[in-house]
Short mmCIF file of C-alpha atoms in Angstrom, two decimals:
data_model
loop_
_atom_site.label_atom_id
_atom_site.label_comp_id
_atom_site.label_asym_id
_atom_site.label_seq_id
_atom_site.Cartn_x
_atom_site.Cartn_y
_atom_site.Cartn_z
CA ALA A 1 -0.08 0.01 0.21
CA ARG A 2 2.78 2.16 0.84
CA ALA A 3 4.35 1.56 -2.69
CA ALA A 4 1.10 2.42 -4.43
CA SER A 5 0.68 5.26 -2.16
CA GLU A 6 3.97 6.74 -3.47
CA ARG A 7 3.57 5.72 -6.71
CA LEU A 8 0.04 7.72 -6.81
CA ALA A 9 2.34 10.68 -5.09
CA LEU A 10 4.75 10.02 -7.79
CA GLU A 11 1.89 11.12 -10.48
CA ASN A 12 0.11 13.74 -9.37
CA SER A 13 3.20 14.99 -7.99
CA ALA A 14 3.86 18.47 -10.21
CA GLU A 15 6.97 17.77 -12.50
CA ARG A 16 4.71 14.93 -13.12
CA ALA A 17 1.80 16.87 -14.42
CA GLU A 18 4.47 19.63 -15.84
CA GLN A 19 6.03 16.74 -17.71
CA ARG A 20 2.59 15.96 -19.09
CA ARG A 21 1.18 19.10 -20.29
CA GLN A 22 4.98 20.00 -22.22
CA LEU A 23 4.04 16.79 -23.68
CA GLY A 24 0.55 17.82 -24.06
CA ALA A 25 1.85 21.42 -25.58
CA MET A 26 4.29 19.52 -27.57
CA LEU A 27 1.94 17.60 -29.56
CA VAL A 28 -0.51 20.28 -29.97
CA THR A 29 2.52 22.30 -31.96
CA LEU A 30 4.13 19.19 -33.58
CA GLU A 31 0.46 18.08 -35.66
CA GLY A 32 -0.13 22.67 -35.83
CA LEU A 33 3.54 21.35 -37.96
CA VAL A 34 1.93 19.19 -40.16
CA PRO A 35 0.53 22.29 -43.02
CA ARG A 36 3.60 24.21 -42.63
CA VAL A 37 6.55 20.88 -43.20
CA ALA A 38 3.95 20.06 -46.30
CA GLU A 39 4.55 23.27 -47.62
CA ILE A 40 7.83 23.48 -47.33
CA ASP A 41 8.28 19.33 -48.78
CA LYS A 42 5.65 20.80 -51.13
CA ALA A 43 8.36 23.94 -51.40
CA ARG A 44 11.24 21.64 -51.74
CA GLU A 45 10.50 19.47 -54.14
CA THR A 46 9.53 23.19 -55.98
CA VAL A 47 13.64 23.72 -55.51
CA ILE A 48 14.55 20.05 -56.72
CA GLU A 49 12.00 20.35 -59.75
CA ALA A 50 13.57 24.28 -60.78
CA GLY A 51 17.01 22.74 -60.44
CA ARG A 52 16.41 19.96 -62.77
CA GLU A 53 15.12 22.72 -65.10
CA ASP A 54 17.91 25.45 -64.41
CA ALA A 55 20.71 22.12 -64.97
CA LYS A 56 19.15 21.31 -68.53
CA ALA A 57 18.76 25.26 -69.73
CA HIS A 58 22.40 25.96 -68.55
CA ASP A 59 23.50 22.34 -69.98
CA LEU A 60 21.18 23.28 -73.65
CA ALA A 61 22.73 27.04 -73.12
CA THR A 62 26.44 25.53 -72.63
CA ALA A 63 25.84 23.32 -75.98
CA ALA A 64 24.52 25.78 -77.58
CA SER A 65 27.17 28.23 -77.40
CA ALA A 66 29.80 25.23 -78.03
CA ARG A 67 27.67 24.95 -81.24
CA LYS A 68 28.35 28.30 -81.60
CA SER A 69 32.16 28.33 -81.06
CA GLU A 70 32.71 25.54 -83.62
CA ILE A 71 30.25 26.97 -86.38
CA VAL A 72 33.33 30.09 -86.30
CA GLY A 73 35.91 27.46 -86.20
CA GLU A 74 34.78 25.96 -88.97
CA LEU A 75 33.68 29.12 -90.75
CA ALA A 76 37.03 30.89 -90.01
CA LYS A 77 38.88 27.66 -91.29
CA ALA A 78 36.79 27.36 -94.45
CA ARG A 79 37.58 30.97 -95.00
CA ALA A 80 40.75 30.22 -94.86
CA GLU A 81 41.05 27.21 -97.03
CA ARG A 82 38.56 29.33 -99.86
CA ASP A 83 41.41 32.26 -100.03
CA GLU A 84 44.42 29.72 -100.52
CA ALA A 85 42.12 28.08 -103.64
CA GLN A 86 41.02 31.21 -105.51
CA THR A 87 44.98 32.71 -105.06
CA CYS A 88 45.54 29.46 -106.89
CA GLY A 89 42.39 29.12 -108.40
CA ALA A 90 43.27 32.72 -110.20
CA GLU A 91 46.51 31.70 -111.44
CA LEU A 92 44.06 29.55 -114.05
CA PRO A 93 44.55 31.91 -117.07
CA LEU A 94 47.49 32.09 -116.70
CA TRP A 95 48.10 28.55 -116.74
CA GLU A 96 45.58 27.89 -119.87
CA SER A 97 47.90 31.10 -122.04
CA ARG A 98 51.31 28.60 -120.66
CA VAL A 99 49.86 25.65 -122.04
CA GLY A 100 48.72 27.03 -125.43
CA GLU A 101 52.21 29.20 -126.17
CA ILE A 102 53.87 25.74 -125.04
CA GLY A 103 51.52 23.31 -126.54
CA THR A 104 52.44 25.47 -129.94
CA ALA A 105 55.45 25.64 -129.35
CA LEU A 106 56.36 21.94 -128.85
CA LYS A 107 53.92 21.44 -132.16
CA ARG A 108 56.42 24.38 -134.09
CA VAL A 109 59.72 22.32 -132.60
CA GLU A 110 58.40 19.41 -133.42
CA ARG A 111 56.90 20.48 -137.05
CA ARG A 112 60.22 21.90 -137.89
CA ALA A 113 61.34 18.40 -136.93
CA GLN A 114 59.71 16.44 -139.02
CA LEU A 115 60.48 18.66 -141.85
CA GLU A 116 64.50 18.69 -141.65
CA ALA A 117 63.90 15.21 -141.28
CA ASP A 118 61.57 15.24 -144.70
CA VAL A 119 64.45 17.83 -146.54
CA ALA A 120 67.08 15.14 -145.60
CA GLU A 121 65.17 12.18 -147.28
CA LYS A 122 63.08 14.33 -150.46
CA ALA A 123 67.30 15.54 -150.65
CA ILE A 124 68.60 12.31 -150.91
CA ALA A 125 65.57 11.05 -153.11
CA ALA A 126 66.33 14.00 -155.36
CA GLN A 127 69.80 13.39 -155.98
CA ARG A 128 68.86 9.45 -156.67
CA ALA A 129 66.09 11.27 -158.87
CA GLN A 130 68.85 13.25 -160.58
CA GLN A 131 71.73 10.49 -160.05
CA SER A 132 68.91 8.08 -162.41
CA VAL A 133 68.42 10.23 -164.69
CA ASP A 134 71.86 11.18 -165.79
CA GLU A 135 72.24 7.66 -165.98
CA ALA A 136 69.11 7.69 -168.43
CA ALA A 137 70.09 10.12 -170.04
CA GLY A 138 73.86 8.34 -170.79
CA ARG A 139 72.23 5.09 -171.94
CA LEU A 140 69.25 7.19 -174.37
CA GLU A 141 72.61 8.81 -176.00
CA GLN A 142 74.15 5.52 -176.81
CA ALA A 143 71.05 3.86 -177.71
CA ARG A 144 71.45 7.71 -180.23
CA ARG A 145 74.86 7.03 -181.41
CA ARG A 146 73.91 3.05 -182.24
CA ALA A 147 71.41 3.73 -184.34
CA ALA A 148 73.09 6.99 -186.28
CA LEU A 149 75.89 4.14 -186.24
CA LEU A 150 73.63 1.19 -187.94
CA ARG A 151 71.85 3.90 -190.46
CA GLU A 152 75.00 4.96 -191.85
CA THR A 153 76.48 1.32 -192.34
CA TRP A 154 73.57 0.94 -193.16
CA LEU A 155 73.12 3.31 -195.71
CA ALA A 156 77.09 2.82 -197.16
CA GLY A 157 75.89 -0.62 -197.63
CA GLN A 158 73.24 0.26 -200.24
CA ALA A 159 75.20 2.66 -201.17
CA ALA A 160 78.10 -0.28 -201.74
CA ALA A 161 75.40 -2.77 -203.19
CA LEU A 162 74.80 0.11 -206.24
CA ALA A 163 78.04 0.55 -207.04
CA ALA A 164 78.49 -3.21 -207.87
CA ALA A 165 76.06 -2.92 -210.12
CA LEU A 166 77.99 0.52 -211.85
CA GLU A 167 78.75 -0.52 -215.43
CA PRO A 168 80.97 1.82 -217.29
CA GLY A 169 79.10 3.70 -220.10
CA VAL A 170 75.88 2.47 -218.84
CA PRO A 171 74.38 5.61 -216.69
CA CYS A 172 74.35 5.51 -212.95
CA PRO A 173 71.05 4.60 -211.56
CA VAL A 174 71.31 7.28 -208.48
CA CYS A 175 73.04 10.69 -210.53
CA GLY A 176 72.32 8.77 -213.91
CA SER A 177 76.37 9.70 -214.80
CA THR A 178 77.92 7.15 -217.05
CA SER A 179 81.25 8.25 -215.70
CA HIS A 180 82.29 6.12 -212.66
CA PRO A 181 85.11 7.38 -211.09
CA SER A 182 84.70 7.11 -207.41
CA PRO A 183 82.65 4.36 -206.67
CA ALA A 184 81.20 3.82 -203.20
CA HIS A 185 82.72 0.59 -201.31
CA ALA A 186 80.75 -1.19 -198.19
CA ALA A 187 81.85 -0.49 -194.68
CA ALA A 188 82.67 -2.62 -192.22
CA ALA A 189 79.52 -3.75 -190.00
CA GLU A 190 79.70 -2.67 -186.17
CA ASP A 191 81.11 -5.79 -184.78
CA GLY A 192 82.95 -6.76 -187.65
CA GLY A 193 80.32 -9.50 -189.13
CA LYS A 194 77.14 -8.71 -191.26
CA ALA A 195 75.36 -5.52 -192.32
CA PRO A 196 72.87 -4.35 -190.43
CA SER A 197 69.64 -5.67 -191.57
CA GLN A 198 66.22 -3.08 -191.78
CA LYS A 199 65.15 -5.39 -188.86
CA ASP A 200 68.01 -4.58 -187.21
CA LEU A 201 67.62 -0.48 -187.53
CA ARG A 202 64.37 -1.11 -186.40
CA SER A 203 65.30 -2.65 -182.89
CA ALA A 204 67.91 0.24 -182.76
CA ASP A 205 64.95 2.60 -183.52
CA MET A 206 62.59 0.89 -180.49
CA ALA A 207 65.88 1.14 -178.36
CA VAL A 208 66.34 4.66 -178.92
CA THR A 209 62.73 5.55 -177.97
CA THR A 210 62.02 2.98 -174.77
CA ALA A 211 65.58 4.90 -173.59
CA GLU A 212 63.49 8.60 -174.39
CA ASN A 213 61.05 7.18 -172.82
CA GLU A 214 62.67 6.26 -169.79
CA TRP A 215 64.63 9.26 -169.77
CA SER A 216 61.16 11.32 -170.22
CA ARG A 217 59.59 9.05 -167.10
CA LEU A 218 62.82 9.37 -164.66
CA SER A 219 63.53 13.32 -165.48
CA LYS A 220 59.09 13.86 -165.04
CA ALA A 221 60.49 12.16 -162.10
CA GLY A 222 63.14 13.75 -161.11
CA SER A 223 61.44 17.45 -161.40
CA GLU A 224 58.54 15.90 -159.27
CA ALA A 225 60.96 14.91 -156.58
CA LEU A 226 63.17 18.15 -156.83
CA GLN A 227 59.63 19.78 -156.22
CA GLN A 228 58.53 18.20 -153.65
CA GLU A 229 62.47 19.27 -151.73
CA ALA A 230 61.76 22.73 -152.64
CA SER A 231 58.00 22.81 -151.21
CA VAL A 232 59.40 20.85 -147.35
CA ARG A 233 61.70 23.52 -147.34
CA GLY A 234 59.74 26.71 -148.16
CA GLN A 235 57.19 25.25 -145.67
CA LEU A 236 60.34 24.82 -143.15
CA ALA A 237 60.82 28.47 -144.35
CA GLU A 238 57.97 29.65 -142.86
CA LEU A 239 58.30 28.24 -139.60
CA THR A 240 59.53 30.59 -136.95
CA SER A 241 62.78 29.34 -136.07
CA ASP A 242 62.99 27.97 -132.46
CA ASN A 243 66.12 26.53 -130.93
CA ARG A 244 64.30 24.75 -128.11
CA ASP A 245 65.11 21.11 -127.35
CA SER A 246 61.28 18.80 -128.00
CA GLY A 247 62.60 17.37 -124.27
CA ASN A 248 62.45 20.37 -122.47
CA LEU A 249 59.16 21.80 -124.46
CA ARG A 250 57.76 18.43 -123.28
CA ALA A 251 59.30 18.26 -119.64
CA GLU A 252 57.63 22.21 -119.34
CA LEU A 253 54.24 21.46 -120.91
CA ARG A 254 53.47 18.71 -117.79
CA ASN A 255 54.30 21.63 -115.15
CA ALA A 256 52.39 23.89 -117.02
CA GLU A 257 48.84 20.21 -117.57
CA LYS A 258 50.06 19.87 -114.09
CA ARG A 259 49.48 23.97 -112.83
CA LEU A 260 46.42 24.74 -115.45
CA GLU A 261 45.09 20.93 -113.48
CA ALA A 262 45.86 22.69 -110.30
CA ALA A 263 44.08 25.61 -110.66
CA LYS A 264 41.29 23.98 -112.02
CA THR A 265 40.95 22.25 -108.91
CA ALA A 266 41.62 25.19 -106.51
CA SER A 267 38.84 27.03 -108.66
CA ARG A 268 36.38 24.75 -108.26
CA ARG A 269 36.88 23.72 -104.98
CA ALA A 270 36.95 27.65 -103.85
CA ARG A 271 33.02 27.91 -105.30
CA GLN A 272 32.83 24.55 -103.36
CA LEU A 273 34.09 26.43 -100.41
CA ASP A 274 31.77 29.51 -100.97
CA GLU A 275 28.75 26.87 -101.42
CA ALA A 276 29.98 25.62 -97.65
CA ILE A 277 30.70 29.30 -96.23
CA GLY A 278 27.28 30.41 -97.59
CA ARG A 279 25.36 26.89 -95.66
CA LEU A 280 27.71 27.26 -92.11
CA GLU A 281 26.47 31.17 -91.85
CA GLN A 282 23.38 30.36 -92.11
CA GLN A 283 23.88 27.85 -89.67
CA PHE A 284 25.30 30.43 -87.36
CA THR A 285 22.68 32.75 -87.79
CA SER A 286 20.27 30.39 -86.57
CA ALA A 287 23.02 28.51 -83.81
CA GLU A 288 23.27 32.26 -82.11
CA LEU A 289 19.52 32.48 -82.39
CA LYS A 290 19.43 28.79 -80.38
CA ALA A 291 21.79 30.62 -77.86
CA ALA A 292 21.03 34.18 -77.00
CA GLU A 293 17.02 31.42 -76.54
CA ALA A 294 18.92 29.38 -74.34
CA GLU A 295 20.86 31.09 -72.54
CA THR A 296 17.77 33.81 -71.68
CA ALA A 297 15.85 30.57 -70.88
CA SER A 298 18.73 29.76 -68.43
CA ARG A 299 18.53 33.32 -66.74
CA GLU A 300 14.93 32.39 -66.39
CA ALA A 301 15.10 29.33 -65.44
CA ALA A 302 18.13 30.44 -62.96
CA GLY A 303 15.64 32.88 -61.55
CA ARG A 304 13.06 30.65 -60.57
CA LEU A 305 15.02 28.12 -58.71
CA ALA A 306 15.80 30.98 -57.21
CA ALA A 307 13.05 31.96 -56.28
CA ALA A 308 12.12 28.56 -55.34
CA LYS A 309 14.92 28.64 -52.54
CA ALA A 310 13.64 31.87 -51.14
CA THR A 311 10.11 30.34 -50.86
CA ALA A 312 11.68 26.96 -49.37
CA GLU A 313 13.70 29.43 -47.28
CA GLU A 314 11.08 31.45 -45.59
CA LYS A 315 8.66 28.46 -45.32
CA GLU A 316 11.31 26.87 -43.32
CA LEU A 317 11.31 30.10 -41.02
CA GLY A 318 10.62 28.69 -37.52
CA VAL A 319 9.83 25.37 -38.24
CA PRO A 320 12.89 23.41 -36.05
CA VAL A 321 15.87 22.33 -39.11
CA ASP A 322 15.59 18.76 -37.40
CA LEU A 323 11.53 18.45 -37.88
CA ARG A 324 11.27 20.48 -41.51
CA SER A 325 10.36 16.87 -43.46
CA PRO A 326 6.83 14.69 -42.94
CA ALA A 327 8.92 11.60 -41.70
CA ALA A 328 10.57 13.71 -38.76
CA LEU A 329 7.57 15.44 -37.74
CA GLU A 330 5.80 12.26 -37.62
CA ALA A 331 8.82 10.18 -35.86
CA GLU A 332 8.63 13.07 -33.45
CA GLN A 333 4.78 13.37 -33.33
CA ALA A 334 5.54 9.56 -32.63
CA ARG A 335 7.87 10.23 -30.16
CA VAL A 336 5.64 12.84 -27.73
CA GLY A 337 2.39 10.93 -28.31
CA ALA A 338 3.81 7.79 -26.52
CA GLU A 339 5.79 9.72 -23.96
CA LEU A 340 2.89 11.31 -22.98
CA ASP A 341 0.65 8.11 -23.55
CA GLU A 342 3.93 6.43 -20.59
CA LEU A 343 2.37 9.24 -18.79
CA VAL A 344 -1.28 9.47 -18.46
CA LYS A 345 -1.21 5.42 -18.42
CA ALA A 346 1.46 5.27 -15.17
CA LEU A 347 -1.18 8.15 -13.75
CA GLU A 348 -4.10 5.88 -14.65
CA ALA A 349 -2.28 2.96 -13.31
CA ALA A 350 -1.52 4.62 -9.28
CA GLU A 351 -4.64 6.08 -9.56
CA GLY A 352 -6.18 2.66 -9.60
#
């Protein structure tokens, strides 16, 4: 009985009563914090979402700025390449002219070399043709002499035959004289044989005709050979003298053609780069606009984040740091409520 009395006295003591009062007041206070903590929790969620949006906007602004810088670099590179290509391409007329000049000079040198070779060849041909003409003339002269000699021998033979038939006092059938003081005698034949016949004379005349035809043909061929030589010499004389070596000219032409092709390639490249620069300038304008928009969006997102943080800090004022989350508040309510229940039960037990 004494122990029960002491327990009752303890539970009814001012200290215990104050404890129960404080715990009850704490429960009321904690209950009053429920809506504020809910607002803090919501404000924190708003801060988190605003932070995500701010990070996203910042990343987009960074990416847009990087793309803008990248395009600036690409533009600078393209313009430098374009300027270099234009410089090389500007030499296109020069190398077109040089290729034409060297090509013409090479053709002239090659033509001159060909004509010089042709002149030498035609000169030899003309010389040979003239030699053939001279030889044919010799053969013709020989044929004519032989024919004349045969005819002379034949005529002498005919005179001798007439003389042999003459008789003293009988008129000559040729001159009619009856006196024959110096009758003709038969001449010896050319080869010491018999006198030539009509057939021999015709054969000799045919030989002369053949030799004449041959001489005429060869003379015509010789004249043509001389004309051809003269024609080639005339063409050679019309060419401008150029002492340059054809091998060197070919090397110059290959180099000029190589430079010409490089100039053409550079000219095409310059046009392509002009088009690329136009596209990059359009991209830069678009990127610049996007970067400005992204920067504006980033500033707005940062403003919203700062406002959300300020709102959250404002709502946290007056709320203990360790009670600013619903879970912590519920745990504290449960703890205080359990302590209060324990004290109430202890009082009831002591009274009962």
